[in-house]
PDB file of C-alpha atoms in Angstrom:
ATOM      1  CA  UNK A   1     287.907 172.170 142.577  1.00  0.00           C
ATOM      2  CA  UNK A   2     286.806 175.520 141.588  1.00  0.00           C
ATOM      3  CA  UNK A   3     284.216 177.562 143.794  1.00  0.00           C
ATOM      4  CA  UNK A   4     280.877 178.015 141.977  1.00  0.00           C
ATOM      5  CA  UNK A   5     279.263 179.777 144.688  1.00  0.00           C
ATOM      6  CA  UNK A   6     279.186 181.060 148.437  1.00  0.00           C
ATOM      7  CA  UNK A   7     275.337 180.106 149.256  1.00  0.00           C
ATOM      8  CA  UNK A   8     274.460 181.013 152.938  1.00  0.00           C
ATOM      9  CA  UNK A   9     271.341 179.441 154.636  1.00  0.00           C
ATOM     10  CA  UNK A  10     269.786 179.309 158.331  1.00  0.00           C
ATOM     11  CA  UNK A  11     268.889 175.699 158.184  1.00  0.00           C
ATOM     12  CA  UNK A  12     270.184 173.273 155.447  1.00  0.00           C
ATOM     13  CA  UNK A  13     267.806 170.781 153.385  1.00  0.00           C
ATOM     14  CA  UNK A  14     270.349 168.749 152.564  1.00  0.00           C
ATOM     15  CA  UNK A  15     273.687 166.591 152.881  1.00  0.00           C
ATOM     16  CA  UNK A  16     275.689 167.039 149.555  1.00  0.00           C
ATOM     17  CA  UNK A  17     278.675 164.991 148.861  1.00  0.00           C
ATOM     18  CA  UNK A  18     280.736 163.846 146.044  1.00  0.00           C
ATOM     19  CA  UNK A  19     280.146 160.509 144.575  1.00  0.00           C
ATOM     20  CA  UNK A  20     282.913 161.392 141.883  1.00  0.00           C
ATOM     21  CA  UNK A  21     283.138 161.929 138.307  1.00  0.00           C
ATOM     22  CA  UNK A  22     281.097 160.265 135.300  1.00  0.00           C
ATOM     23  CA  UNK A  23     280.389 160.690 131.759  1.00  0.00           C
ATOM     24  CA  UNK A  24     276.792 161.787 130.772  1.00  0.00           C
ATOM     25  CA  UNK A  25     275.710 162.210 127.428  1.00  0.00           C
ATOM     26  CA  UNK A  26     279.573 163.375 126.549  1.00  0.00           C
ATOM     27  CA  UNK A  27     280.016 165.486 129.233  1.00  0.00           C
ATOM     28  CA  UNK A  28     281.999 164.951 132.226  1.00  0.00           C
ATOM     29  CA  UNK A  29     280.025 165.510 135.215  1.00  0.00           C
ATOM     30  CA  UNK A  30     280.375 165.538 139.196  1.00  0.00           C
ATOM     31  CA  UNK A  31     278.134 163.197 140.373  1.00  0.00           C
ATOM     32  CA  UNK A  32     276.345 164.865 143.337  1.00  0.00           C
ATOM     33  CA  UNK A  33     274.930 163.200 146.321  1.00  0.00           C
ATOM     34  CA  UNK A  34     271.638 164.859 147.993  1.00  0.00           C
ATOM     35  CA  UNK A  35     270.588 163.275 151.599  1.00  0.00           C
ATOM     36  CA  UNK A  36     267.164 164.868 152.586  1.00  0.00           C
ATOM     37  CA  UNK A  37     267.753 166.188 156.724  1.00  0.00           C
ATOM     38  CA  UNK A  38     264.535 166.525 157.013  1.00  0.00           C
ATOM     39  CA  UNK A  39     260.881 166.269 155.065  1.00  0.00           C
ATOM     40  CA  UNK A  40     262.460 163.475 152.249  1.00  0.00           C
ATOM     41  CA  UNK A  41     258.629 163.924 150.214  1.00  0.00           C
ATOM     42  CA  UNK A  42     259.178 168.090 149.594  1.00  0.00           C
ATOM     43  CA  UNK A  43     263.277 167.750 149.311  1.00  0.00           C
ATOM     44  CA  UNK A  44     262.921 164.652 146.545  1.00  0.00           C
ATOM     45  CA  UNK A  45     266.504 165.427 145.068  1.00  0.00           C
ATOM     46  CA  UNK A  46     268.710 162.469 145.690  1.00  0.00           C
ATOM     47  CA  UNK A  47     271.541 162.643 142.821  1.00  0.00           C
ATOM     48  CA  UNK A  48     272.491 165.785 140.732  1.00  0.00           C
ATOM     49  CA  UNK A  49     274.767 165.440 137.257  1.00  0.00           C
ATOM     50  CA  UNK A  50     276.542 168.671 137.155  1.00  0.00           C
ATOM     51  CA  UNK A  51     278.337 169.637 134.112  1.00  0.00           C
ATOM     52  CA  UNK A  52     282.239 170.118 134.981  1.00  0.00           C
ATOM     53  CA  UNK A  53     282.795 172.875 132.163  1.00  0.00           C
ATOM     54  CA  UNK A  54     279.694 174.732 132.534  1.00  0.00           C
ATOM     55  CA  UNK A  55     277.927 173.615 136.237  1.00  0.00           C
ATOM     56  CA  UNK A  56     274.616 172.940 133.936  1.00  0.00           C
ATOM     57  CA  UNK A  57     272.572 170.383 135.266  1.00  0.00           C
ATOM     58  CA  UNK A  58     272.554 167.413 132.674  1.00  0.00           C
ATOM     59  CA  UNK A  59     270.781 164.869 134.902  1.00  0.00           C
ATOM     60  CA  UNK A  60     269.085 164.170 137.654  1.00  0.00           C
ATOM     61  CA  UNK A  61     267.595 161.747 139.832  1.00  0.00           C
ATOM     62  CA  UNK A  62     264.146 161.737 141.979  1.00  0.00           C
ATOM     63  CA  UNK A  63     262.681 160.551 144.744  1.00  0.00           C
ATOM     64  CA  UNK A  64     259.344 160.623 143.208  1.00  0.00           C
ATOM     65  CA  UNK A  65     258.249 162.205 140.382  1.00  0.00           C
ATOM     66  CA  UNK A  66     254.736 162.961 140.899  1.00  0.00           C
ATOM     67  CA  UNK A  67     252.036 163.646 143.681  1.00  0.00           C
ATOM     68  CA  UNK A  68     249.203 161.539 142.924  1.00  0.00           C
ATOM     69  CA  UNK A  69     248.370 158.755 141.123  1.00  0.00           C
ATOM     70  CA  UNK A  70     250.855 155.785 139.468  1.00  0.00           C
ATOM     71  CA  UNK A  71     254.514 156.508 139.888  1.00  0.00           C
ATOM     72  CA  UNK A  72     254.472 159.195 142.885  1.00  0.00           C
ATOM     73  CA  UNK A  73     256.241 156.606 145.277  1.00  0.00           C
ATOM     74  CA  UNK A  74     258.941 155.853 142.491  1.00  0.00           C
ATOM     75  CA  UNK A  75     262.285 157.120 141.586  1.00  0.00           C
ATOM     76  CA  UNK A  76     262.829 158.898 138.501  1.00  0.00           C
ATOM     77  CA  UNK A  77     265.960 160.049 136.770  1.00  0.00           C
ATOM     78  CA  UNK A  78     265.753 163.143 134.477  1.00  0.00           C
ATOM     79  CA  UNK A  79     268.182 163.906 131.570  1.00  0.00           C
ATOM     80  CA  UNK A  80     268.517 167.893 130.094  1.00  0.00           C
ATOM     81  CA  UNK A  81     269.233 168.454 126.470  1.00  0.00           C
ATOM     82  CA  UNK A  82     270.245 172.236 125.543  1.00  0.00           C
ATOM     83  CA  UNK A  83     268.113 173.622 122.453  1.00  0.00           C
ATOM     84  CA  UNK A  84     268.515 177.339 121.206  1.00  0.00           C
ATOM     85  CA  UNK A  85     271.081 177.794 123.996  1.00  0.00           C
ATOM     86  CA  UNK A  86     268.133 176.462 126.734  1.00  0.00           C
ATOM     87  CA  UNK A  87     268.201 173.749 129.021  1.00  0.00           C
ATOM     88  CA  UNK A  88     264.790 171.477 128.398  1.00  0.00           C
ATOM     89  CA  UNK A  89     264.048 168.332 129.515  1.00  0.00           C
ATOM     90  CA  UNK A  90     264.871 165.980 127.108  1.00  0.00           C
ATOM     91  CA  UNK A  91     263.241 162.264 128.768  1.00  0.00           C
ATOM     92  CA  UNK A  92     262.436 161.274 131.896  1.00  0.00           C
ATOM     93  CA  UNK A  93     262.514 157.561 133.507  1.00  0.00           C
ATOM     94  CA  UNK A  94     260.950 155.682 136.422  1.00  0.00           C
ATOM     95  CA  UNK A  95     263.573 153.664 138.456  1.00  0.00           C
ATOM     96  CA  UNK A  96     261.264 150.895 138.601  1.00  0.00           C
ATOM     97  CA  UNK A  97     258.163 149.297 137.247  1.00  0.00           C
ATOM     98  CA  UNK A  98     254.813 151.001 137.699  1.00  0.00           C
ATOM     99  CA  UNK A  99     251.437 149.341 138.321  1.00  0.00           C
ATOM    100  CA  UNK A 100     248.329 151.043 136.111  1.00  0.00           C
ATOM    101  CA  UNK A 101     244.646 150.037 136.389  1.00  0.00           C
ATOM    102  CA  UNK A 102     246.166 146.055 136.701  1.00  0.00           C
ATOM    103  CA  UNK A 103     249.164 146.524 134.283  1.00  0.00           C
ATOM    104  CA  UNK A 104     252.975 146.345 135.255  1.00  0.00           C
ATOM    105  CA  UNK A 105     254.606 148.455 133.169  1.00  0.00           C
ATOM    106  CA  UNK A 106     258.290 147.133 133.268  1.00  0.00           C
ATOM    107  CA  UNK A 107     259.629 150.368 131.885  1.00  0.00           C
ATOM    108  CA  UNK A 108     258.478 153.946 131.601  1.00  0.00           C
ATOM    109  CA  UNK A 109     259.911 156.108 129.852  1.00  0.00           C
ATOM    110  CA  UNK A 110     258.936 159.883 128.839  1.00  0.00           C
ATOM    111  CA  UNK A 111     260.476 161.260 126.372  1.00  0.00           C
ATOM    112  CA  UNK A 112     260.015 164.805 125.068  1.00  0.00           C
ATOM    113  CA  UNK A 113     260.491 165.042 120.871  1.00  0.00           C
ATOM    114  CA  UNK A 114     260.130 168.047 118.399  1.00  0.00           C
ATOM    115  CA  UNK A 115     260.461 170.749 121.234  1.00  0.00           C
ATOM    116  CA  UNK A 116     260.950 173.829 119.406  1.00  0.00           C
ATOM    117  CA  UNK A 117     261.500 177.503 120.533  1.00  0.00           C
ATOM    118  CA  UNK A 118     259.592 180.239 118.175  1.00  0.00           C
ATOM    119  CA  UNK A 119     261.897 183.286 118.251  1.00  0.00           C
ATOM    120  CA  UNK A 120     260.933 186.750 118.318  1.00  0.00           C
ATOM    121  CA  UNK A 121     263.335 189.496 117.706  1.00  0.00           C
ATOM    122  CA  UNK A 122     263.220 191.736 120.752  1.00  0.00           C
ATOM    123  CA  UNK A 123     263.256 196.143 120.351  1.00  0.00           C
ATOM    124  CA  UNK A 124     266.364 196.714 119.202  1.00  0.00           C
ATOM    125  CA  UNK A 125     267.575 199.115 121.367  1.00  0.00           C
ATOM    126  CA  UNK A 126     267.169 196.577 124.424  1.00  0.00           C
ATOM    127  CA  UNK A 127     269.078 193.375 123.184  1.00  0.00           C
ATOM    128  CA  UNK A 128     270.750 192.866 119.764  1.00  0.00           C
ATOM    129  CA  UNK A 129     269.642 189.288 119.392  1.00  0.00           C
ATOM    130  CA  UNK A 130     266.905 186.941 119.713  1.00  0.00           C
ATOM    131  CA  UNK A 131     265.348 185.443 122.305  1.00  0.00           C
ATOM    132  CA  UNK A 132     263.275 182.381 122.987  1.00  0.00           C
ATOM    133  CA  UNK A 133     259.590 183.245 124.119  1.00  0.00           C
ATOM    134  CA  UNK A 134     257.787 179.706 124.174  1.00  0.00           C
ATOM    135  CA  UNK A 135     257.457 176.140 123.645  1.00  0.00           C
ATOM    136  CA  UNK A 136     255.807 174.704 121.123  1.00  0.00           C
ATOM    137  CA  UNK A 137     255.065 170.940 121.020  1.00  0.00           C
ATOM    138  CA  UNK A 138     254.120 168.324 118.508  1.00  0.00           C
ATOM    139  CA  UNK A 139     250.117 167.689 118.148  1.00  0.00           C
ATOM    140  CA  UNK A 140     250.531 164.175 119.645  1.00  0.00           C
ATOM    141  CA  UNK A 141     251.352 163.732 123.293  1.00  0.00           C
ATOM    142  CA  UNK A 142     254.534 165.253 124.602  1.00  0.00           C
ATOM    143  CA  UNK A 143     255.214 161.842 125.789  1.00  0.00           C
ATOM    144  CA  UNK A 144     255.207 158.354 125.344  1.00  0.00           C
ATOM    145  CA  UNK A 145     255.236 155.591 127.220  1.00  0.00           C
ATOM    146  CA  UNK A 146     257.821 152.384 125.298  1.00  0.00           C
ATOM    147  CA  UNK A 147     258.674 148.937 126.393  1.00  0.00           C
ATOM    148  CA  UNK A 148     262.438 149.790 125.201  1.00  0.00           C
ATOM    149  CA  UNK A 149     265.018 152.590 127.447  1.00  0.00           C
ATOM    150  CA  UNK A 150     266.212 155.407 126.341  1.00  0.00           C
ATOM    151  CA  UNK A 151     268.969 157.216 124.384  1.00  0.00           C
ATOM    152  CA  UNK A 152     272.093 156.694 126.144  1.00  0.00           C
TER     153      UNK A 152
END
């Protein structure tokens, strides 16, 4: 396997191993892993899909997704789309049901549509090219909630 990178650290956050190697959204990834050694709430990582050409993160999953409120004690797994040569996130979904002011929601499922970068040459005498500045997203809510899965 070829290095990526020498990372040195005092105390480690984690126990990394290989689970092996699976296809993602057409790319073959190593399937990563991540055991919490200590403080499992702030080091929520628990499996990383890592790109075998290019070591770009093309999914992830969660421990929890969010502090407070519905869906902070529940897995999540995150899946990266590349637009304009950026990674963004391209849907997120909860591992298992979430409960909401008396409602089970069987499935939840974010997903993030129409993300567009607005492109502004930069001086040049700095870069010759063109470089992403911000987001823009649709007028409706960046995401929706569906009774169906994603995009696999």
């Amino acid at each position: 396997m070829q290095v990526i990178a020498t990372v040195s650290t005092v105390l480690r956050d984690y126990r990394i191993s290989l689970v092996g190697v699976e296809r993602i959204s057409g790319h073959q990834c190593y399937h990563l892993s991540l055991q919490p050694l200590r403080n499992p709430g702030t080091f929520r990582l628990r499996d990383l899909w890592i790109d075998r050409e290019t070591y770009a993160t093309v999914q992830l999953r969660i421990a929890s997704n969010f502090i407070h409120g519905p869906g902070s004690n529940v897995p999540w797994t995150v899946r990266f789309s590349r637009i304009a040569g950026i990674r963004y996130i391209k849907w997120e979904r909860a591992s298992v049901g979430i409960s909401y002011r008396g409602l089970i929601y069987t499935v939840v499922y974010i997903r993030f549509e129409k993300i567009h970068t607005k492109l502004k040459a930069v001086h040049k005498n700095r870069f010759p090219m063109f470089v992403p500045l911000f987001l823009q997203e649709p007028p409706a809510l960046g995401g929706v909630a569906r009774k169906s899965g994603p995009e696999r």
